[in-house]
Amino acid sequence: MNVSLTPELEELIQERVRSGRYTSASEVVREALRLLHDRDELRRLRIAELRTKVAAGLDSLDDGRSHDGDAVIDEILDDATAVNRD
């Protein structure tokens, strides 16, 4: 496989090799690809978790289990005001 890199990326790879942490440019690229894979997998898991939470929220709405957002905020503010008075 042949990959074209910008001069900036080539320099970044060479810096990593010069640091001694990596023994070759290939090792740097492999590590970068592993990290990219891990990031993509984490993103996929987070999206799946969010979809599950949204579905649960929608089910709650369908079941009539909801609260008026403005009323909840007003109640919180009233409680905070009462605490500050004491």
Coordinates of N, CA and C in Angstrom, one line a residue:
M1 N 0.8 -1.2 0.0 CA 0.0 0.0 0.0 C 0.9 1.2 0.0
N2 N 0.5 2.2 -0.7 CA 1.2 3.5 -0.8 C 0.3 4.6 -0.4
V3 N 0.7 5.4 0.5 CA -0.1 6.5 1.1 C 0.6 7.8 0.9
S4 N -0.1 8.8 0.4 CA 0.5 10.2 0.3 C 0.1 11.0 1.5
L5 N 1.1 11.6 2.1 CA 0.9 12.5 3.3 C 1.3 13.9 3.0
T6 N 0.7 14.8 3.8 CA 1.2 16.2 3.7 C 2.6 16.3 4.3
P7 N 3.3 17.3 4.0 CA 4.6 17.5 4.7 C 4.5 17.6 6.2
E8 N 3.4 18.2 6.7 CA 3.2 18.3 8.1 C 3.0 17.0 8.8
L9 N 2.2 16.1 8.1 CA 2.0 14.8 8.7 C 3.3 13.9 8.6
E10 N 4.0 14.1 7.6 CA 5.3 13.4 7.5 C 6.2 13.8 8.6
E11 N 6.3 15.1 8.9 CA 7.1 15.6 9.9 C 6.6 15.1 11.3
L12 N 5.3 15.1 11.5 CA 4.8 14.6 12.7 C 5.2 13.1 13.0
I13 N 5.1 12.3 11.9 CA 5.5 10.9 12.1 C 7.0 10.8 12.4
Q14 N 7.8 11.6 11.7 CA 9.3 11.6 12.0 C 9.6 12.0 13.4
E15 N 8.9 13.0 13.9 CA 9.1 13.5 15.3 C 8.8 12.3 16.2
R16 N 7.7 11.6 16.0 CA 7.4 10.4 16.9 C 8.5 9.4 16.8
V17 N 9.0 9.1 15.7 CA 10.1 8.1 15.5 C 11.4 8.6 16.2
R18 N 11.7 9.9 16.0 CA 12.9 10.5 16.7 C 12.8 10.5 18.2
S19 N 11.6 10.6 18.7 CA 11.4 10.6 20.1 C 11.8 9.3 20.8
G20 N 11.8 8.3 20.0 CA 12.2 6.9 20.5 C 11.0 6.1 20.9
R21 N 9.9 6.7 21.0 CA 8.7 5.9 21.4 C 8.3 4.9 20.3
Y22 N 8.5 5.2 19.0 CA 8.2 4.3 17.9 C 9.5 4.0 17.2
T23 N 9.6 2.8 16.6 CA 10.8 2.4 15.9 C 10.8 2.7 14.4
S24 N 9.6 2.9 13.9 CA 9.4 3.2 12.5 C 8.2 4.0 12.2
A25 N 8.2 4.5 11.0 CA 7.0 5.3 10.5 C 5.8 4.4 10.5
S26 N 6.0 3.1 10.0 CA 4.9 2.2 10.0 C 4.2 2.0 11.3
E27 N 5.1 1.9 12.4 CA 4.6 1.7 13.7 C 3.7 2.9 14.1
V28 N 4.1 4.1 13.8 CA 3.3 5.3 14.1 C 2.0 5.2 13.4
V29 N 2.0 4.9 12.1 CA 0.8 4.8 11.4 C -0.2 3.8 11.9
R30 N 0.4 2.6 12.2 CA -0.5 1.5 12.8 C -1.1 2.0 14.1
E31 N -0.3 2.6 15.0 CA -0.9 3.1 16.2 C -2.0 4.2 16.0
A32 N -1.8 5.0 15.0 CA -2.7 6.1 14.7 C -4.0 5.4 14.2
L33 N -3.9 4.4 13.3 CA -5.1 3.7 12.8 C -5.8 2.9 13.9
R34 N -5.1 2.3 14.9 CA -5.7 1.7 16.0 C -6.5 2.7 16.8
L35 N -5.9 3.9 17.1 CA -6.6 4.9 17.8 C -7.8 5.4 17.1
L36 N -7.7 5.5 15.8 CA -8.9 5.9 15.0 C -10.0 4.9 15.1
H37 N -9.6 3.6 15.0 CA -10.6 2.6 15.1 C -11.3 2.6 16.5
D38 N -10.5 2.8 17.6 CA -11.0 2.9 18.9 C -12.0 4.1 19.1
R39 N -11.6 5.2 18.5 CA -12.5 6.4 18.6 C -13.8 6.2 17.9
D40 N -13.7 5.5 16.7 CA -14.9 5.3 15.9 C -15.8 4.3 16.7
E41 N -15.2 3.3 17.3 CA -16.0 2.3 18.1 C -16.7 3.0 19.3
L42 N -16.0 3.9 20.0 CA -16.5 4.6 21.1 C -17.7 5.5 20.6
R43 N -17.5 6.1 19.5 CA -18.6 7.0 19.0 C -19.8 6.2 18.6
R44 N -19.6 5.0 18.0 CA -20.7 4.1 17.7 C -21.4 3.7 19.0
L45 N -20.7 3.3 20.0 CA -21.3 3.0 21.3 C -22.1 4.1 21.9
R46 N -21.5 5.3 21.9 CA -22.2 6.5 22.4 C -23.5 6.8 21.7
I47 N -23.5 6.7 20.4 CA -24.7 6.9 19.6 C -25.7 5.9 19.9
A48 N -25.3 4.6 20.1 CA -26.3 3.6 20.4 C -26.9 3.8 21.8
E49 N -26.1 4.3 22.7 CA -26.6 4.6 24.1 C -27.6 5.8 24.0
L50 N -27.2 6.8 23.2 CA -28.1 7.9 23.1 C -29.5 7.5 22.4
R51 N -29.4 6.7 21.4 CA -30.6 6.2 20.8 C -31.5 5.4 21.8
T52 N -30.9 4.6 22.7 CA -31.6 3.9 23.7 C -32.3 4.9 24.6
K53 N -31.6 5.9 25.1 CA -32.1 6.9 26.0 C -33.3 7.7 25.3
V54 N -33.1 8.1 24.1 CA -34.1 8.8 23.4 C -35.4 7.9 23.3
A55 N -35.2 6.6 22.9 CA -36.3 5.7 22.8 C -37.1 5.6 24.2
A56 N -36.3 5.5 25.2 CA -36.9 5.4 26.6 C -37.7 6.7 26.9
G57 N -37.1 7.8 26.5 CA -37.8 9.1 26.8 C -39.1 9.2 26.0
L58 N -39.0 8.8 24.7 CA -40.2 8.8 23.9 C -41.3 7.8 24.4
D59 N -40.9 6.7 24.9 CA -41.8 5.7 25.6 C -42.5 6.3 26.8
S60 N -41.7 7.1 27.6 CA -42.2 7.8 28.7 C -43.3 8.8 28.3
L61 N -43.0 9.5 27.3 CA -44.0 10.5 26.8 C -45.3 9.8 26.3
D62 N -45.1 8.7 25.6 CA -46.3 7.9 25.1 C -47.1 7.4 26.3
D63 N -46.4 7.0 27.4 CA -47.1 6.5 28.6 C -47.7 7.6 29.5
G64 N -47.5 8.9 29.1 CA -48.0 10.0 29.8 C -47.1 10.4 31.0
R65 N -45.9 9.8 31.0 CA -44.9 10.2 32.1 C -44.0 11.3 31.7
S66 N -44.5 12.5 31.9 CA -43.7 13.7 31.5 C -43.9 14.8 32.4
H67 N -43.0 15.8 32.3 CA -43.1 17.0 33.2 C -43.0 18.2 32.3
D68 N -43.7 19.2 32.6 CA -43.6 20.5 31.9 C -42.3 21.1 32.3
G69 N -41.4 21.4 31.3 CA -40.1 21.9 31.6 C -40.1 23.2 32.3
D70 N -41.0 24.1 31.9 CA -41.0 25.4 32.5 C -41.5 25.3 34.0
A71 N -42.4 24.4 34.2 CA -42.9 24.2 35.6 C -41.8 23.7 36.5
V72 N -41.0 22.7 36.0 CA -39.9 22.2 36.7 C -38.9 23.2 37.1
I73 N -38.5 24.1 36.1 CA -37.6 25.1 36.3 C -38.1 26.1 37.3
D74 N -39.4 26.5 37.2 CA -40.0 27.4 38.2 C -39.9 26.8 39.6
E75 N -40.2 25.5 39.7 CA -40.1 24.9 41.1 C -38.7 24.9 41.6
I76 N -37.7 24.6 40.8 CA -36.3 24.6 41.2 C -35.9 26.0 41.7
L77 N -36.3 27.0 40.9 CA -36.0 28.4 41.2 C -36.7 28.8 42.6
D78 N -37.9 28.4 42.7 CA -38.6 28.7 44.0 C -37.9 28.0 45.2
D79 N -37.5 26.8 45.0 CA -36.8 26.1 46.1 C -35.5 26.8 46.4
A80 N -34.8 27.2 45.3 CA -33.5 27.9 45.5 C -33.7 29.2 46.3
T81 N -34.7 29.9 45.9 CA -35.1 31.2 46.5 C -35.4 31.0 48.0
A82 N -36.1 30.0 48.3 CA -36.5 29.6 49.7 C -35.3 29.3 50.5
V83 N -34.3 28.6 49.9 CA -33.1 28.2 50.6 C -32.3 29.4 50.9
N84 N -32.2 30.3 49.9 CA -31.4 31.5 50.1 C -32.0 32.5 51.2
R85 N -33.3 32.4 51.4 CA -34.0 33.2 52.4 C -33.7 32.7 53.8
D86 N -33.5 31.4 53.9 CA -33.2 30.8 55.3 C -31.9 31.0 55.8

